[in-house]
PDB file of C-alpha atoms in Angstrom:
ATOM      1  CA  MET A 141      71.256 266.479   8.431  1.00 52.00           C
ATOM      2  CA  PRO A 142      72.046 269.833   9.666  1.00 59.00           C
ATOM      3  CA  ARG A 143      71.381 270.298  13.209  1.00 62.00           C
ATOM      4  CA  GLY A 144      70.245 273.461  15.005  1.00 61.00           C
ATOM      5  CA  GLY A 145      67.243 275.711  15.862  1.00 63.00           C
ATOM      6  CA  LYS A 146      64.422 276.690  13.642  1.00 68.00           C
ATOM      7  CA  LYS A 147      65.720 278.980  10.754  1.00 65.00           C
ATOM      8  CA  GLY A 148      63.755 281.986   9.356  1.00 63.00           C
ATOM      9  CA  HIS A 149      62.147 281.735   6.267  1.00 65.00           C
ATOM     10  CA  LYS A 150      64.770 282.474   3.268  1.00 71.00           C
ATOM     11  CA  GLY A 151      64.194 286.055   1.871  1.00 71.00           C
ATOM     12  CA  ARG A 152      62.055 287.302   4.442  1.00 72.00           C
ATOM     13  CA  GLY A 153      63.054 290.678   6.195  1.00 72.00           C
ATOM     14  CA  LYS A 154      64.010 290.771   9.677  1.00 72.00           C
ATOM     15  CA  GLN A 155      61.626 292.573  12.071  1.00 75.00           C
ATOM     16  CA  PHE A 156      63.006 295.191  14.435  1.00 78.00           C
ATOM     17  CA  SER A 157      60.959 296.747  17.211  1.00 82.00           C
ATOM     18  CA  ASN A 158      59.906 300.292  16.706  1.00 88.00           C
ATOM     19  CA  PRO A 159      61.659 302.662  19.439  1.00 88.00           C
ATOM     20  CA  GLU A 160      58.627 304.452  20.216  1.00 92.00           C
ATOM     21  CA  GLU A 161      56.614 301.335  20.663  1.00 90.00           C
ATOM     22  CA  ILE A 162      59.146 300.000  23.059  1.00 92.00           C
ATOM     23  CA  ASP A 163      58.991 303.469  24.884  1.00 94.00           C
ATOM     24  CA  ARG A 164      55.446 303.251  24.918  1.00 93.00           C
ATOM     25  CA  GLN A 165      55.182 299.781  26.356  1.00 92.00           C
ATOM     26  CA  MET A 166      57.793 300.340  29.182  1.00 93.00           C
ATOM     27  CA  LYS A 167      55.677 303.604  30.304  1.00 95.00           C
ATOM     28  CA  ALA A 168      52.462 301.546  30.478  1.00 94.00           C
ATOM     29  CA  GLN A 169      54.333 298.644  32.283  1.00 92.00           C
ATOM     30  CA  ARG A 170      55.681 301.452  35.043  1.00 92.00           C
ATOM     31  CA  GLU A 171      52.151 302.912  35.431  1.00 93.00           C
ATOM     32  CA  LEU A 172      50.489 299.272  35.940  1.00 90.00           C
ATOM     33  CA  GLU A 173      53.485 298.802  38.699  1.00 90.00           C
ATOM     34  CA  ALA A 174      52.902 302.257  40.331  1.00 89.00           C
ATOM     35  CA  ASN A 175      49.000 301.796  40.592  1.00 90.00           C
ATOM     36  CA  ALA A 176      49.551 298.380  41.925  1.00 83.00           C
ATOM     37  CA  GLY A 177      51.919 299.880  44.411  1.00 79.00           C
ATOM     38  CA  ALA A 178      49.450 302.530  45.319  1.00 78.00           C
ATOM     39  CA  GLU A 179      46.710 299.955  45.970  1.00 74.00           C
ATOM     40  CA  LYS A 180      48.795 297.804  47.923  1.00 68.00           C
ATOM     41  CA  GLY A 181      49.921 300.672  50.259  1.00 64.00           C
ATOM     42  CA  SER A 182      46.400 301.779  50.834  1.00 61.00           C
ATOM     43  CA  ASP A 183      44.852 298.374  51.618  1.00 56.00           C
ATOM     44  CA  SER A 184      48.148 296.889  53.042  1.00 50.00           C
ATOM     45  CA  ASP A 185      46.967 297.197  56.755  1.00 50.00           C
ATOM     46  CA  SER A 186      43.618 295.718  56.509  1.00 49.00           C
ATOM     47  CA  GLU A 187      44.421 292.722  53.998  1.00 48.00           C
ATOM     48  CA  GLU A 188      47.980 291.874  54.149  1.00 49.00           C
ATOM     49  CA  GLU A 189      47.213 287.959  54.522  1.00 50.00           C
ATOM     50  CA  SER A 190      44.789 288.088  51.488  1.00 51.00           C
ATOM     51  CA  SER A 191      47.668 289.784  49.230  1.00 51.00           C
ATOM     52  CA  SER A 192      49.948 287.013  49.932  1.00 51.00           C
ATOM     53  CA  GLU A 193      47.419 284.305  49.415  1.00 51.00           C
ATOM     54  CA  ASP A 194      46.522 286.218  46.000  1.00 52.00           C
ATOM     55  CA  GLU A 195      50.444 286.372  44.920  1.00 52.00           C
ATOM     56  CA  SER A 196      50.810 282.539  45.860  1.00 54.00           C
ATOM     57  CA  ASP A 197      48.008 281.991  43.714  1.00 52.00           C
ATOM     58  CA  SER A 198      49.196 283.653  40.823  1.00 50.00           C
ATOM     59  CA  ARG A 199      52.567 282.320  41.222  1.00 55.00           C
ATOM     60  CA  LYS A 200      51.062 278.758  41.301  1.00 59.00           C
ATOM     61  CA  ARG A 201      48.804 279.032  38.385  1.00 60.00           C
ATOM     62  CA  SER A 202      50.378 279.202  34.950  1.00 63.00           C
ATOM     63  CA  GLY A 203      49.273 278.338  31.446  1.00 66.00           C
ATOM     64  CA  VAL A 204      45.798 276.772  31.433  1.00 64.00           C
ATOM     65  CA  GLU A 205      45.545 276.722  35.211  1.00 63.00           C
ATOM     66  CA  GLY A 206      45.370 280.408  35.395  1.00 66.00           C
ATOM     67  CA  LEU A 207      42.338 280.177  33.258  1.00 71.00           C
ATOM     68  CA  ILE A 208      40.505 276.837  34.360  1.00 71.00           C
ATOM     69  CA  GLU A 209      40.136 275.476  37.878  1.00 70.00           C
ATOM     70  CA  ILE A 210      41.715 272.237  37.987  1.00 67.00           C
ATOM     71  CA  GLU A 211      41.073 269.827  40.547  1.00 71.00           C
ATOM     72  CA  ASN A 212      43.370 266.699  39.752  1.00 72.00           C
ATOM     73  CA  PRO A 213      43.583 264.077  42.889  1.00 70.00           C
ATOM     74  CA  ASN A 214      46.956 262.864  41.450  1.00 75.00           C
ATOM     75  CA  ARG A 215      48.390 266.342  41.487  1.00 72.00           C
ATOM     76  CA  VAL A 216      47.970 267.029  45.188  1.00 68.00           C
ATOM     77  CA  SER A 217      51.200 268.650  46.595  1.00 72.00           C
ATOM     78  CA  GLN A 218      52.851 267.311  49.508  1.00 72.00           C
ATOM     79  CA  LYS A 219      52.341 269.555  52.681  1.00 76.00           C
ATOM     80  CA  SER A 220      55.159 269.928  54.635  1.00 79.00           C
ATOM     81  CA  LYS A 221      54.763 268.512  58.478  1.00 75.00           C
ATOM     82  CA  LYS A 222      56.354 269.935  61.569  1.00 80.00           C
ATOM     83  CA  VAL A 223      58.743 267.892  63.467  1.00 76.00           C
ATOM     84  CA  ALA A 224      56.403 267.650  66.352  1.00 77.00           C
ATOM     85  CA  GLU A 225      53.544 266.301  64.230  1.00 75.00           C
ATOM     86  CA  VAL A 226      55.558 263.655  62.379  1.00 72.00           C
ATOM     87  CA  ASP A 227      54.945 260.230  64.010  1.00 74.00           C
ATOM     88  CA  VAL A 228      57.897 258.080  63.543  1.00 73.00           C
ATOM     89  CA  THR A 229      56.209 254.966  64.999  1.00 79.00           C
ATOM     90  CA  ALA A 230      53.601 254.885  62.575  1.00 75.00           C
ATOM     91  CA  PRO A 231      53.892 252.355  59.566  1.00 76.00           C
ATOM     92  CA  ARG A 232      55.159 253.733  56.646  1.00 79.00           C
ATOM     93  CA  GLU A 233      52.632 253.667  53.751  1.00 83.00           C
ATOM     94  CA  LEU A 234      53.640 251.967  50.475  1.00 85.00           C
ATOM     95  CA  SER A 235      53.546 252.892  47.213  1.00 90.00           C
ATOM     96  CA  ARG A 236      50.977 250.934  44.887  1.00 92.00           C
ATOM     97  CA  ARG A 237      53.954 249.108  43.047  1.00 94.00           C
ATOM     98  CA  GLU A 238      55.496 248.091  46.247  1.00 93.00           C
ATOM     99  CA  ARG A 239      52.216 246.816  47.581  1.00 94.00           C
ATOM    100  CA  GLU A 240      51.673 244.978  44.430  1.00 96.00           C
ATOM    101  CA  GLU A 241      55.068 243.498  44.510  1.00 96.00           C
ATOM    102  CA  ILE A 242      54.493 242.086  48.144  1.00 96.00           C
ATOM    103  CA  GLU A 243      50.967 240.703  47.011  1.00 96.00           C
ATOM    104  CA  LYS A 244      52.510 239.021  44.112  1.00 97.00           C
ATOM    105  CA  GLN A 245      55.453 237.469  46.197  1.00 97.00           C
ATOM    106  CA  LYS A 246      52.653 236.362  48.883  1.00 97.00           C
ATOM    107  CA  SER A 247      50.624 234.474  46.332  1.00 96.00           C
ATOM    108  CA  LYS A 248      53.579 233.028  44.716  1.00 96.00           C
ATOM    109  CA  GLU A 249      54.640 231.205  48.274  1.00 96.00           C
ATOM    110  CA  ARG A 250      51.147 230.438  49.076  1.00 95.00           C
ATOM    111  CA  TYR A 251      50.798 228.615  45.289  1.00 93.00           C
ATOM    112  CA  MET A 252      54.340 226.927  46.014  1.00 93.00           C
ATOM    113  CA  LYS A 253      53.210 225.753  49.433  1.00 93.00           C
ATOM    114  CA  LEU A 254      50.042 224.288  47.750  1.00 92.00           C
ATOM    115  CA  HIS A 255      52.087 222.845  44.984  1.00 89.00           C
ATOM    116  CA  LEU A 256      54.473 221.052  47.359  1.00 89.00           C
ATOM    117  CA  GLU A 257      51.328 219.567  49.322  1.00 90.00           C
ATOM    118  CA  GLY A 258      50.076 218.249  45.889  1.00 86.00           C
ATOM    119  CA  LYS A 259      46.802 220.108  46.229  1.00 89.00           C
ATOM    120  CA  THR A 260      47.163 222.284  43.024  1.00 88.00           C
ATOM    121  CA  ASP A 261      46.113 221.087  39.289  1.00 90.00           C
ATOM    122  CA  GLN A 262      49.585 221.258  38.216  1.00 90.00           C
ATOM    123  CA  ALA A 263      51.016 219.269  41.179  1.00 90.00           C
ATOM    124  CA  ARG A 264      48.279 216.798  40.682  1.00 92.00           C
ATOM    125  CA  ALA A 265      49.070 216.372  36.930  1.00 93.00           C
ATOM    126  CA  ASP A 266      52.994 216.075  37.729  1.00 91.00           C
ATOM    127  CA  LEU A 267      52.339 213.422  40.252  1.00 91.00           C
ATOM    128  CA  ALA A 268      50.022 211.370  37.852  1.00 94.00           C
ATOM    129  CA  ARG A 269      52.867 211.682  35.083  1.00 96.00           C
ATOM    130  CA  LEU A 270      55.366 210.434  37.679  1.00 95.00           C
ATOM    131  CA  ALA A 271      53.303 207.743  38.668  1.00 96.00           C
ATOM    132  CA  ILE A 272      52.771 206.661  34.747  1.00 98.00           C
ATOM    133  CA  ILE A 273      56.776 206.774  34.476  1.00 98.00           C
ATOM    134  CA  LYS A 274      57.218 204.815  37.631  1.00 98.00           C
ATOM    135  CA  LYS A 275      54.988 202.144  36.318  1.00 98.00           C
ATOM    136  CA  GLN A 276      56.854 202.088  32.927  1.00 98.00           C
ATOM    137  CA  ARG A 277      60.156 201.760  34.724  1.00 98.00           C
ATOM    138  CA  GLU A 278      59.104 199.008  36.880  1.00 98.00           C
ATOM    139  CA  GLU A 279      57.581 196.989  34.056  1.00 98.00           C
ATOM    140  CA  ALA A 280      60.832 197.578  31.946  1.00 98.00           C
ATOM    141  CA  ALA A 281      62.742 196.362  34.917  1.00 98.00           C
ATOM    142  CA  LYS A 282      60.729 193.218  35.281  1.00 97.00           C
ATOM    143  CA  LYS A 283      61.260 192.594  31.661  1.00 97.00           C
ATOM    144  CA  ARG A 284      65.009 192.963  31.908  1.00 97.00           C
ATOM    145  CA  ASP A 285      64.939 190.632  34.710  1.00 97.00           C
ATOM    146  CA  GLU A 286      62.749 188.012  32.968  1.00 96.00           C
ATOM    147  CA  LEU A 287      65.070 188.362  29.783  1.00 96.00           C
ATOM    148  CA  ARG A 288      68.347 187.829  31.954  1.00 96.00           C
ATOM    149  CA  LYS A 289      66.709 184.718  33.709  1.00 95.00           C
ATOM    150  CA  GLU A 290      65.858 183.267  30.471  1.00 94.00           C
ATOM    151  CA  LYS A 291      69.220 183.768  28.892  1.00 93.00           C
ATOM    152  CA  ASP A 292      70.889 182.365  32.172  1.00 93.00           C
ATOM    153  CA  ALA A 293      68.377 179.032  32.058  1.00 92.00           C
ATOM    154  CA  GLU A 294      69.524 178.851  28.254  1.00 91.00           C
ATOM    155  CA  GLU A 295      73.255 179.210  29.162  1.00 90.00           C
ATOM    156  CA  ALA A 296      72.583 176.590  32.157  1.00 89.00           C
ATOM    157  CA  LYS A 297      70.999 174.299  29.474  1.00 88.00           C
ATOM    158  CA  GLY A 298      73.701 174.698  26.893  1.00 83.00           C
ATOM    159  CA  LYS A 299      76.599 173.877  29.610  1.00 79.00           C
ATOM    160  CA  ARG A 300      74.883 170.542  30.179  1.00 69.00           C
TER     161      ARG A 300
END
């Protein structure tokens, strides 16, 4: 399968820009820049701060953001702090994943502690199962002892 960008439709002619159209667009662009420069020159004394804010807003907003006021709390930009404002001794805020990971570890440790003390349902079930197994083994050991004693008694009778 061939790779590469999109190809033009077969048989369709290429479209070239008309030189007069390009000149007209360039002239309109220059006029807009000249008008904007003249407006800045006349208003520069009174509104230097507002023009810089307008420029930053126009740079920040692109695409749909320029058309619609978007207030997304997840897109809050990180504001840079001055060195004097930074508090080194303050505890660092953990991310959600880090908090969840720490919480998971603590709950696991709590569960293991209770499990070792025999206070959880699973621990009780394990202890009950172990008690049953212990009884079965004791009974099997008693049976073996009885069989051994009977065998010894029979051998003793057989020798006489």
